[in-house]
Coordinates of C-alpha atoms in Angstrom, one line a residue:
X1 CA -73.3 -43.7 -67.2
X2 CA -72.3 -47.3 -66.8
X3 CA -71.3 -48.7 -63.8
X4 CA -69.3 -52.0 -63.5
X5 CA -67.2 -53.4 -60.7
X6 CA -64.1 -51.4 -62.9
X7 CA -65.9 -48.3 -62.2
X8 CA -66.4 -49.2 -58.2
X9 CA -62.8 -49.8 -58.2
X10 CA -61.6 -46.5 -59.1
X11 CA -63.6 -45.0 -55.8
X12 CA -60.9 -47.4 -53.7
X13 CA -57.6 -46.9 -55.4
X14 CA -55.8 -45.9 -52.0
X15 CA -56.7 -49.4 -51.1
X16 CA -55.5 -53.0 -51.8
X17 CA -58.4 -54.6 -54.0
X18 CA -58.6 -57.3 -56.5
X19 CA -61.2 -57.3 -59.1
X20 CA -62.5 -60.8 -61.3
X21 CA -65.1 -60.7 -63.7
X22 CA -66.7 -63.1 -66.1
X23 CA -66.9 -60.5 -69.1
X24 CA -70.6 -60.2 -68.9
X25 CA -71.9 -57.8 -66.7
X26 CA -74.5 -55.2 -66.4
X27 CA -74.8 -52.0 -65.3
X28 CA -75.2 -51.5 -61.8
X29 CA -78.2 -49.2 -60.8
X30 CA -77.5 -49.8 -56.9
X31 CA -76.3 -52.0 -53.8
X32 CA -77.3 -53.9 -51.1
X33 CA -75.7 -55.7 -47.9
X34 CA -75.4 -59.8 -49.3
X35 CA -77.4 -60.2 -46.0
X36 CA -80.3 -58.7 -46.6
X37 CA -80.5 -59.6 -50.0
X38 CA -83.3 -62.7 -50.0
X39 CA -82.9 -65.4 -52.0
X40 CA -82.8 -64.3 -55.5
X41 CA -79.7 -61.5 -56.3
X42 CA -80.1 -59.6 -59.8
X43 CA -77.6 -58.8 -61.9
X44 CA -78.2 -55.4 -62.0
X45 CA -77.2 -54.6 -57.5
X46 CA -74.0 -54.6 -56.5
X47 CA -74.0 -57.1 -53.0
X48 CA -71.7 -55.9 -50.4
X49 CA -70.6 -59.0 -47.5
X50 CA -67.9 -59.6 -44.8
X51 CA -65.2 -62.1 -45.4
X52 CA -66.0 -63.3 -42.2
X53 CA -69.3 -64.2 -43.2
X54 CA -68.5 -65.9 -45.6
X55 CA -67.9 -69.7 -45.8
X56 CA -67.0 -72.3 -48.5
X57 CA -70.0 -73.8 -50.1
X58 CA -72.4 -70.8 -50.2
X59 CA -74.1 -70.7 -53.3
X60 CA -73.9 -67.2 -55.2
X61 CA -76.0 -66.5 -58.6
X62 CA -74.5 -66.6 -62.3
X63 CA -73.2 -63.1 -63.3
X64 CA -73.8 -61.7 -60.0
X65 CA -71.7 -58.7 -58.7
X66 CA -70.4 -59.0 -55.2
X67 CA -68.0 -56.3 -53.5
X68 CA -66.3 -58.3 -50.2
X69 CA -64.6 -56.6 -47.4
X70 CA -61.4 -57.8 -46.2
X71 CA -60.0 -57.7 -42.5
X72 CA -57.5 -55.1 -43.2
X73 CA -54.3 -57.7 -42.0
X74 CA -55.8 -59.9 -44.3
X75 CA -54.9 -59.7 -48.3
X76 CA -57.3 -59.4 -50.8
X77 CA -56.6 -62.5 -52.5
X78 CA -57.0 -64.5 -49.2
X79 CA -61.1 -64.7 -50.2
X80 CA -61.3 -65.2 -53.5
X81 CA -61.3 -68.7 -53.2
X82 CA -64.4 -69.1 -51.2
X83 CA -66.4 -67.5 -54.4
X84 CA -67.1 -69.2 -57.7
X85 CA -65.7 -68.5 -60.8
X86 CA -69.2 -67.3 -62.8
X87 CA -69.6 -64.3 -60.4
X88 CA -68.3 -60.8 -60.4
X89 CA -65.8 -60.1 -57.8
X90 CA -64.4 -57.4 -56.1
X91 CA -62.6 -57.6 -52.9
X92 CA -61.4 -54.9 -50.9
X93 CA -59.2 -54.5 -47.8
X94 CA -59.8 -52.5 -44.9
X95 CA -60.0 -51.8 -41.4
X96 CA -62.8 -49.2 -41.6
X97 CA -66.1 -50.8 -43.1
X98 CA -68.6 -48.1 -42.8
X99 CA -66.1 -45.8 -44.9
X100 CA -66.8 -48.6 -47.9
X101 CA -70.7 -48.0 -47.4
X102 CA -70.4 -44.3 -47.1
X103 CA -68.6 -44.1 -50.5
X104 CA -71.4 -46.6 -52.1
X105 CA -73.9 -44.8 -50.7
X106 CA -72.5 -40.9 -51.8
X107 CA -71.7 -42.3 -55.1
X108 CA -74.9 -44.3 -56.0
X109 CA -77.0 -41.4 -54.6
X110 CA -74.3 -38.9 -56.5
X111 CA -74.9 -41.0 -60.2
X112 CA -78.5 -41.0 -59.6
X113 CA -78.7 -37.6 -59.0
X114 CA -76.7 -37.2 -62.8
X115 CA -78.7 -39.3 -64.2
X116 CA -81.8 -37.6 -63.2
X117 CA -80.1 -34.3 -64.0
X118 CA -79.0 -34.9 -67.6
X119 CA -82.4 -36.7 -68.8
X120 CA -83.7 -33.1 -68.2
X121 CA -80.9 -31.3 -69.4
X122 CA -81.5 -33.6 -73.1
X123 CA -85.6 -33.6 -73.2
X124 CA -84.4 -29.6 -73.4
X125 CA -81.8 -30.1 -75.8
X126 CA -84.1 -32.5 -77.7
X127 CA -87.3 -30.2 -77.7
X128 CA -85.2 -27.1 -78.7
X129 CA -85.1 -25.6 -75.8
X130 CA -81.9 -23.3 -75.8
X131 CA -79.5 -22.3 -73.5
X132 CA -81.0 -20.1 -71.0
X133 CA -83.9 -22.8 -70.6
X134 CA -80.9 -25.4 -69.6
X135 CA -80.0 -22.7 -67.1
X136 CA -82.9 -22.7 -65.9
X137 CA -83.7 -26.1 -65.3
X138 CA -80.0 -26.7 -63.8
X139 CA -81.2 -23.9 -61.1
X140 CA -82.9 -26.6 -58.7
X141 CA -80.1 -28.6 -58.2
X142 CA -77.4 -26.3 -57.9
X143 CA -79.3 -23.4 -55.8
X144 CA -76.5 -20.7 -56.9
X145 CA -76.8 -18.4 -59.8
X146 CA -75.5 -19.6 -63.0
X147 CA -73.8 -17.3 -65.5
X148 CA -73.2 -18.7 -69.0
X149 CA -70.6 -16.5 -71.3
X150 CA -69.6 -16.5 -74.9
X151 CA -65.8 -16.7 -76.1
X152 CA -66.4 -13.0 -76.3
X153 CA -67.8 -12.7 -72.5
X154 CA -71.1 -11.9 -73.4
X155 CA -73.7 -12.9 -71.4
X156 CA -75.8 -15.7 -73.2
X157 CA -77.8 -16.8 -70.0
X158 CA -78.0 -16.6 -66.4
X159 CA -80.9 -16.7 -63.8
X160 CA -81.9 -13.9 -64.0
X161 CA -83.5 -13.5 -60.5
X162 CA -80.8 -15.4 -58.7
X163 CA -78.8 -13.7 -60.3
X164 CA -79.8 -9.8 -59.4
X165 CA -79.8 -10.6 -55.8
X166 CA -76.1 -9.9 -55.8
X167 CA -74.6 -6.6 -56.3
X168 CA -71.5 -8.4 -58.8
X169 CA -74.6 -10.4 -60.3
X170 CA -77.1 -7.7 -61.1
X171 CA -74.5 -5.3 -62.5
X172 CA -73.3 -8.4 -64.9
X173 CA -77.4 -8.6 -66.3
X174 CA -77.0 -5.1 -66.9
X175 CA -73.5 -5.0 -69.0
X176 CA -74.6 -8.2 -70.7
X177 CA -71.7 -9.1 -70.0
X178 CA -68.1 -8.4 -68.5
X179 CA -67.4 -4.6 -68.0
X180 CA -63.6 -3.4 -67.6
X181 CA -64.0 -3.9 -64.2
X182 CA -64.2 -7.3 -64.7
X183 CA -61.6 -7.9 -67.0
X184 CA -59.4 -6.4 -65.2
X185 CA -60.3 -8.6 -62.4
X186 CA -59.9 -11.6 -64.2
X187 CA -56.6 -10.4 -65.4
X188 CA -55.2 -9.8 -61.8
X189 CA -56.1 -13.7 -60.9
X190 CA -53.2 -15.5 -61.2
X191 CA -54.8 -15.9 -65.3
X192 CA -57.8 -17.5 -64.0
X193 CA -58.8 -17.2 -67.4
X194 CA -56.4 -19.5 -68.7
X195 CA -56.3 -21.9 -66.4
X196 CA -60.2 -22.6 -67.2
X197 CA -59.7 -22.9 -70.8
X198 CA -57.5 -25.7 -70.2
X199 CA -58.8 -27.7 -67.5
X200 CA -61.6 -30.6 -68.4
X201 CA -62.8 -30.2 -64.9
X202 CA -64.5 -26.9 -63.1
X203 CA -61.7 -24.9 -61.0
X204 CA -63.4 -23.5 -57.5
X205 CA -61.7 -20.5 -57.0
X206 CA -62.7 -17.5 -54.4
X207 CA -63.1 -14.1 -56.0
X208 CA -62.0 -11.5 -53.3
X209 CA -64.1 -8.3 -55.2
X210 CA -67.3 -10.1 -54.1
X211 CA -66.0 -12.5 -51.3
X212 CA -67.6 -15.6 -52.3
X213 CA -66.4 -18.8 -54.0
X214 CA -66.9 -19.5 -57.7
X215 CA -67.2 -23.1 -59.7
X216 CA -65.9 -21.7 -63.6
X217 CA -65.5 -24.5 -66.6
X218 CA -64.5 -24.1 -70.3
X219 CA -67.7 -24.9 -72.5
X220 CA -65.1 -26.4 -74.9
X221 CA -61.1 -27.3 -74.1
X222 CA -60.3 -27.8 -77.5
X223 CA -62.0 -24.8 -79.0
X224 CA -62.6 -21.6 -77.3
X225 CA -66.5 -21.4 -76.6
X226 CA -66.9 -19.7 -73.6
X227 CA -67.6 -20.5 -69.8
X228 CA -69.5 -21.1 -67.4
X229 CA -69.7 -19.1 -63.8
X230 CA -72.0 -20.6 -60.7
X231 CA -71.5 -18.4 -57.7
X232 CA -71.9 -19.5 -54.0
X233 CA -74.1 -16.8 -53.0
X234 CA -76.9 -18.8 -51.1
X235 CA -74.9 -22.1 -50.2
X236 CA -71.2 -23.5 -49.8
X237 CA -70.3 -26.2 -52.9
X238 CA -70.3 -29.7 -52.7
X239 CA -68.3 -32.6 -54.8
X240 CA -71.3 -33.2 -56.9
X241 CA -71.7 -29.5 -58.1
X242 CA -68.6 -30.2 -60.0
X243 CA -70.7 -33.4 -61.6
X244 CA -73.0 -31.8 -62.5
X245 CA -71.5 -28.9 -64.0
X246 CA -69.9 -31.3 -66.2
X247 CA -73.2 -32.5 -67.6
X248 CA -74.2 -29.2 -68.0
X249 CA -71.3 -27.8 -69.6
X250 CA -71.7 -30.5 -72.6
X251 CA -75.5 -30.4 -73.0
X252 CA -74.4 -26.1 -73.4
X253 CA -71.6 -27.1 -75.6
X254 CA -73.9 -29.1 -77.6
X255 CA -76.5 -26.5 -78.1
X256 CA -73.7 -24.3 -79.6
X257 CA -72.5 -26.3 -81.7
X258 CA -76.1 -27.0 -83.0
X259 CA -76.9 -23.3 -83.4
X260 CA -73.3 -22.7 -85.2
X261 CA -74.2 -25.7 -87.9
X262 CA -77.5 -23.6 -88.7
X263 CA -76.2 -20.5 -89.2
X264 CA -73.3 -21.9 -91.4
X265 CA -75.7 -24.0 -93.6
X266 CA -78.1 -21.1 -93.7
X267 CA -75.5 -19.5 -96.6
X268 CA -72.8 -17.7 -96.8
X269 CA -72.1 -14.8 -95.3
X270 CA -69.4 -11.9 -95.7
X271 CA -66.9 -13.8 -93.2
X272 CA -66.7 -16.6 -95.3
X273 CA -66.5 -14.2 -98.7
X274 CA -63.5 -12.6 -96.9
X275 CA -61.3 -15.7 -96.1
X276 CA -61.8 -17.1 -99.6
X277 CA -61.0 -13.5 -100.6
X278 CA -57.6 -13.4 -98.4
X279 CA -56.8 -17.2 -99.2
X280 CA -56.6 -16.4 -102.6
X281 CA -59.7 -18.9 -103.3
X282 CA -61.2 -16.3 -105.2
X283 CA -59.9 -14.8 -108.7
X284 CA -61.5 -11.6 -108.6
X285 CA -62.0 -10.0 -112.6
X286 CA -65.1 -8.6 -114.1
X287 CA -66.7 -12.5 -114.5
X288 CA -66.9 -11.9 -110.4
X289 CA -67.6 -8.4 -110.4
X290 CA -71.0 -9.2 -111.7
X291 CA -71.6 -12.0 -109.6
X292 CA -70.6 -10.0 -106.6
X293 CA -73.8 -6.8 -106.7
X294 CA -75.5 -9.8 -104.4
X295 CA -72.7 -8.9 -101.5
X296 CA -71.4 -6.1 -102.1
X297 CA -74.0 -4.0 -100.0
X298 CA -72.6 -5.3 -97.5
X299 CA -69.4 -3.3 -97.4
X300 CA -69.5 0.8 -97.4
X301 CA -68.5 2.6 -100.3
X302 CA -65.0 3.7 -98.7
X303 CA -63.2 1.6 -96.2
X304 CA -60.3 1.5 -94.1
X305 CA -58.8 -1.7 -92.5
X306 CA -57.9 -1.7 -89.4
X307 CA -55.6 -5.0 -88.2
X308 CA -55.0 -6.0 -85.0
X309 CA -51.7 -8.5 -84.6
X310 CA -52.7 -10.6 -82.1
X311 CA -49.2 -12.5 -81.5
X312 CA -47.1 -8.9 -81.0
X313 CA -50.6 -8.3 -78.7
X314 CA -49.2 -10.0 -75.3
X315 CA -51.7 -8.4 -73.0
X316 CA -54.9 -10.1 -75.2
X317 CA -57.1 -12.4 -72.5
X318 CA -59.5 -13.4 -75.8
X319 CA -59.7 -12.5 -79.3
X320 CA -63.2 -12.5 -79.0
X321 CA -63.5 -10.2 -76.7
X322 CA -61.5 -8.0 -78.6
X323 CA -63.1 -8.6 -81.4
X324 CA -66.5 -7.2 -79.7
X325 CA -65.0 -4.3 -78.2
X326 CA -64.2 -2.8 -82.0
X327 CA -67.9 -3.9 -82.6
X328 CA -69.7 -2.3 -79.6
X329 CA -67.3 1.1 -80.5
X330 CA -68.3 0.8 -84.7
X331 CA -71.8 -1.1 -84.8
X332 CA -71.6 -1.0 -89.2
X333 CA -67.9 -2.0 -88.9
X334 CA -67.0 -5.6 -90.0
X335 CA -65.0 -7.9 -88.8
X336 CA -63.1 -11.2 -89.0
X337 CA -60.4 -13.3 -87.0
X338 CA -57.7 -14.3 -89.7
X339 CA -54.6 -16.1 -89.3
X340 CA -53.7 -14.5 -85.7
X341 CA -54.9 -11.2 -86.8
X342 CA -57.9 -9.2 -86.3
X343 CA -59.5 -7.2 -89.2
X344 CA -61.5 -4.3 -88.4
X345 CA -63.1 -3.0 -91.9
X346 CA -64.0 0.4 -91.0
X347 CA -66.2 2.6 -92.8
X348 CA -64.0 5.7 -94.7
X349 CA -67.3 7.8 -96.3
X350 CA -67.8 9.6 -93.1
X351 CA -67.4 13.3 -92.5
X352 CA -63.2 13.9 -92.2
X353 CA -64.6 14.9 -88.3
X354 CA -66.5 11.7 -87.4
X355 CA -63.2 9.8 -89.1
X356 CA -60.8 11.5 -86.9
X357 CA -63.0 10.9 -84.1
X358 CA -63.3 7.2 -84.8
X359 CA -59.8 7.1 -85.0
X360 CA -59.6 8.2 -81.4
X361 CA -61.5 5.9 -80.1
X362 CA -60.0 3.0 -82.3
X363 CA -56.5 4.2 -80.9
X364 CA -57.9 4.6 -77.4
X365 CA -59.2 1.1 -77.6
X366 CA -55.7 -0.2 -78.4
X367 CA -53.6 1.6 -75.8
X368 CA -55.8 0.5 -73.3
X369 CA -55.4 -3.2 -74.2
X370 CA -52.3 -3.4 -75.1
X371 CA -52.9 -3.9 -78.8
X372 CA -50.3 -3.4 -81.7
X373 CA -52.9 -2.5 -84.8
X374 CA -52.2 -1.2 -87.6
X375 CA -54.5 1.4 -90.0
X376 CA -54.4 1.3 -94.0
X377 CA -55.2 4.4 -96.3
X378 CA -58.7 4.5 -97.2
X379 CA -59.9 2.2 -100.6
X380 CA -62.8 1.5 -102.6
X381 CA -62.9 -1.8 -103.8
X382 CA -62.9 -4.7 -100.4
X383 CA -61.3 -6.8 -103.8
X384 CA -58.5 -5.4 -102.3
X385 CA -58.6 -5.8 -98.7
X386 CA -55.2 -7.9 -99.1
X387 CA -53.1 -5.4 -100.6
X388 CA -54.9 -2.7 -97.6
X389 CA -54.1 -5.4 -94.8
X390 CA -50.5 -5.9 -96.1
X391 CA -50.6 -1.7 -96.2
X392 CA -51.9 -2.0 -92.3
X393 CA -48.8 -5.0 -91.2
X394 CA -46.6 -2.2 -92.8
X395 CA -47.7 0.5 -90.6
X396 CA -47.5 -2.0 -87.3
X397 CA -43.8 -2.5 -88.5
X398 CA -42.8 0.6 -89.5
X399 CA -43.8 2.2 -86.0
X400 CA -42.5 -0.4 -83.5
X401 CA -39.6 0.4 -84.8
X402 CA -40.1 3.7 -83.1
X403 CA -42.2 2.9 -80.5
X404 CA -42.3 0.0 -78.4
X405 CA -45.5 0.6 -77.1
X406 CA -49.1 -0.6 -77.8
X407 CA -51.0 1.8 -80.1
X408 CA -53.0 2.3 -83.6
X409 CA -50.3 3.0 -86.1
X410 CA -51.8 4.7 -89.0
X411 CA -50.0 3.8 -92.5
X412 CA -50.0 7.6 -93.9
X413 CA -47.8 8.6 -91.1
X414 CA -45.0 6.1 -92.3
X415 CA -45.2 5.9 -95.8
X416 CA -42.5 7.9 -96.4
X417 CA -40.6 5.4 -94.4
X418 CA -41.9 2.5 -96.7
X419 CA -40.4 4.0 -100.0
X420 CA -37.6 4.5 -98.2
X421 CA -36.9 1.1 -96.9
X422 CA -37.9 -0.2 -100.4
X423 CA -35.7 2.2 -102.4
X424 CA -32.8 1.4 -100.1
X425 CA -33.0 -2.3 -101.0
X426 CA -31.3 -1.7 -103.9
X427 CA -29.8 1.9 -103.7
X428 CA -28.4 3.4 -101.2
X429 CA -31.0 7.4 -100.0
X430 CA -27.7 8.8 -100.6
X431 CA -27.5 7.8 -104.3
X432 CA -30.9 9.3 -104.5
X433 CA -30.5 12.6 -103.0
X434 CA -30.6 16.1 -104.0
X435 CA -26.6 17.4 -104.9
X436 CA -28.1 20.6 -103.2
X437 CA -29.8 19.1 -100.3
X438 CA -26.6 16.8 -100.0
X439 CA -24.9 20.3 -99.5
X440 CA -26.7 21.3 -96.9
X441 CA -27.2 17.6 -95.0
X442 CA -23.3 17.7 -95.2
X443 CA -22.9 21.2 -94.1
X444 CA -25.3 20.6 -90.9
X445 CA -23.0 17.6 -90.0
X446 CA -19.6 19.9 -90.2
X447 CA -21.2 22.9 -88.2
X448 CA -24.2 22.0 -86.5
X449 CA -26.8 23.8 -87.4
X450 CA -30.0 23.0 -89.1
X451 CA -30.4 24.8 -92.7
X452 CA -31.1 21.6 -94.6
X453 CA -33.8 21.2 -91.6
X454 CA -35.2 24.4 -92.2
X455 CA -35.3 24.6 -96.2
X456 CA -37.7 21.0 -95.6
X457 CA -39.8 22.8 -93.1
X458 CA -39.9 25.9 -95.6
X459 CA -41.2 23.6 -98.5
X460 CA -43.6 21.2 -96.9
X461 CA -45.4 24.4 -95.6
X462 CA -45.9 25.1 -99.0
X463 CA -43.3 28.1 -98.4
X464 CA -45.4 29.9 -95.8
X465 CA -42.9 31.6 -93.8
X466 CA -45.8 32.1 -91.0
X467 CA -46.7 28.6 -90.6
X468 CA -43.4 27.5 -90.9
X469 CA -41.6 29.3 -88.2
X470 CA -45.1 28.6 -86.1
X471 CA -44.3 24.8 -86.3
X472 CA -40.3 25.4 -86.2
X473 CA -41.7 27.4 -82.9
X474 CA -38.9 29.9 -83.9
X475 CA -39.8 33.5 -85.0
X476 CA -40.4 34.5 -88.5
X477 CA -37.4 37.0 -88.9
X478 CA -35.0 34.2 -87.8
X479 CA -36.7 31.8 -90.7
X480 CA -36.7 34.6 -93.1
X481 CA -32.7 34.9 -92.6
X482 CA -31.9 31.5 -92.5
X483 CA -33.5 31.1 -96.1
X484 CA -32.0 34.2 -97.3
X485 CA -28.8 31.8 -96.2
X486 CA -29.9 29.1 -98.1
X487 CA -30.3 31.0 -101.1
X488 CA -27.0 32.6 -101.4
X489 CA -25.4 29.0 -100.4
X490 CA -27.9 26.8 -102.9
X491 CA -29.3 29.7 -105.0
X492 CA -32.5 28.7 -105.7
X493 CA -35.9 29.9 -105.9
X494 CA -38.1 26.8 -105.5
X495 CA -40.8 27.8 -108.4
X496 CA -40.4 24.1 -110.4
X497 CA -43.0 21.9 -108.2
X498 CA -40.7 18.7 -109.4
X499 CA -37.8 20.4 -108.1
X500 CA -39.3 21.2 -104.7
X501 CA -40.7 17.5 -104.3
X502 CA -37.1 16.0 -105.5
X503 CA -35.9 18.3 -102.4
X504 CA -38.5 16.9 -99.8
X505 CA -37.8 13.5 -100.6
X506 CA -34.4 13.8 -100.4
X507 CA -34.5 15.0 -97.0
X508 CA -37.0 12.5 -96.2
X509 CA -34.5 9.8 -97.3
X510 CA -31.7 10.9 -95.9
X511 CA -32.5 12.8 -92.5
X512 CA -30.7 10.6 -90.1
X513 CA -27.8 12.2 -91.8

């Protein structure tokens, strides 16, 4: 870091100073009282003196930087005078001179102490050392346990026997990370979480779980990279643990940055197939097909996509970390973060009972983090993931509609909702609908009671009265007359399949009537 008589300044702004320099200046390494100086001052020390000790006439050297406390009922200007124009010169006014050389010395010893600290921190950088060896080497001069987390809250290095001395510590080793414990936790903290993403400078804080105080910093403001964590578990902070967490927080986001470049130049990979593909970059005919064997191993024979809308999502702390949580739960799943969405490409060429249980989970996962995600039918070709992601928005907007509440909405459940809000964009279901379900839909609506219900329930149980009245939760001989009703009012037999479909739809399309 460079030090200048600007940069001594800035320790003193709740006092009255006044600051000349002669443009060319070095960097200060240290100071020294003007008395004890000798003869010969170097350019490189800033000399500290007493306006009262000084008198006109004294002879200063060219370039030299010299720091002169003022009485305090004295202005700072009053001095300047007495020194020569090819000098440095700061003057400061005060009552309390030892506070001046207590901030000199905590500051000199404080930028030493940096310095020292990041020429390690970059011979590791340099040498390729990695993250967890920073860690290591930043131990000494913090003497707390460091915890270093990705944008996903995985654990990429801590010290590991510092560390496991705590309780909170050791159990963190052991997840590899947060648990839901510890998101929660976060989450409850006034949005701790937040407040560290956008601050330049660590945030102490005291976590109440484990009673002690924390130092956390963003790796990156701008982008989100993760953070660091250095718990007081075996001594209280000082001012220049936030110093050099800074240092070590840019060496760290340097070494990311470094290992991100290598894995993007080492080729491409499916993430970077999949935006092209979604961006349209990528005109996919049989030319591509056959360039495309190389890749296409990568994606299971069936697939469903699962999309998460992160902006209707309010209760999302991190993408990333939801992002992980789909991955930890379906380890051959895919994934990608997309234009404020998440896209979970699960695999369909299961057994029907491993896919229903995956959808369990998948819908678990979302309740319990407040996600609004949506689940396409099942395809073969990931050439049409965009047509199966629009099919997965459409399921997300289809059921908020009817439920306000976070959860996996699953596009077969509502497609009979889509062709209807499509249809209806040009005719009205009405238009559309049966003349003998219209009977019935209008004959409900003048007596209340449910035969054009009951007919629909008749026909999508593939006219099993059994089943029928099982899920109507009625008995069988009170279905059986109410279609011996419908027959004499409709009089139909419901052999023609077309006929029996035109009747389901109809309903479908015009139930709310």
């Amino acid at each position: 870091m460079f030090i200048n008589l600007k940069s001594i300044e800035q320790l003193f702004l709740d006092l009255p100073t006044l600051r000349r320099e002669t443009g060319i200046s070095e960097c200060l390494t240290g100071w020294h009282k003007l008395r004890n100086a000798g003869k010969n001052c170097v350019p490189h020390l800033l000399y500290v003196c007493k306006s009262s000790a000084i008198s006109s006439g004294m002879k200063f050297a060219e370039n030299s930087n010299i720091l002169c406390i003022v009485n305090g009922g004295d202005s700072p200007d009053s001095v300047s005078d007495f020194f020569p124009d090819n000098i440095n010169l700061l003057c400061i006014s005060t009552q309390c001179k030892s506070e001046v050389y207590d901030t000199l010395s905590l500051y000199f010893n404080n930028q030493c102490a940096i310095g020292l600290f990041s020429d390690s921190l970059l011979e590791i950088l340099f040498h390729e050392g990695g993250i967890q060896t920073m860690v290591d080497g930043a131990y000494p001069a913090f003497k707390n346990s460091i915890f270093v987390f990705d944008s996903g809250f995985n654990l990429i290095a801590a010290n590991q026997k510092a560390a496991s001395s705590s309780r909170s510590g050791k159990e963190l080793i052991e997840n590899r990370g947060f648990s839901e414990k510890e998101f929660r936790m976060t989450n409850s903290r006034n949005h701790i979480h937040e407040k560290v993403l956008k601050s330049e400078t660590p945030i102490l804080s005291h976590n109440p779980e484990i009673g002690i105080d924390q130092l956390l910093c963003a790796i990156d403001t701008g982008k989100d990279m993760g953070h660091i964590v250095i718990s007081a578990t075996n001594r209280p902070f000082s001012e220049i643990d936030r110093l050099l967490l800074v240092t070590l927080k840019k060496c760290i986001n340097q070494q990311m940055k470094k290992d991100e470049f290598v894995r993007n130049t080492r080729g491409n990979n499916y993430e970077y197939f999949l935006r092209d593909l979604l961006d349209g970059k990528i005109a996919a005919g049989q030319s591509f097909l056959d360039r495309f064997n190389y890749i296409g191993k990568e994606f299971p024979e069936e697939i469903f996509c699962l999309v998460v809308e992160t902006a209707r999502s309010s209760d999302i702390i991190n993408v990333y970390r939801i992002r992980n949580l789909f991955e930890k739960r379906f380890p051959d799943c895919k994934t990608l973060l997309w234009n404020a969405q998440i896209l979970v490409l699960l695999n369909a060429a299961l057994p029907e009972d491993m896919i229903a249980a995956e959808i369990k989970d998948a819908r678990t996962i979302c309740k319990d983090n407040g996600l609004f995600a949506g689940l396409s039918n099942r395809f073969r070709s990931i050439l049409k993931i965009t047509e199966y992601r629009q099919q997965a928005l459409r399921a997300i907007e289809l059921g908020s509609c009817t439920s306000d509440k976070p959860d996996l909405f699953i596009y077969e459940d509502y497609y009979l909702d889509h062709i209807k809000n499509i249809f209806t964009q040009k005719e009205s279901a009405g238009t559309f609908c049966h003349p003998k379900m219209k009977y019935l839909l209008e004959y409900d609506q003048k007596h209340g009671s449910e035969l054009a219900y009951t007919l629909y329930m008749y026909l999508t149980h593939e006219r099993n009265l059994s089943a029928a009245a099982a899920d109507m939760h009625m008995h069988r001989n009170s279905l059986v007359y109410r279609i011996h009703r419908i027959h004499d009012m409709i009089g139909d037999d419901y052999e023609s399949y077309q006929e029996r479909q035109y009747l389901i739809l109809s309903y479908e399309l015009n139930r709310e009537l």
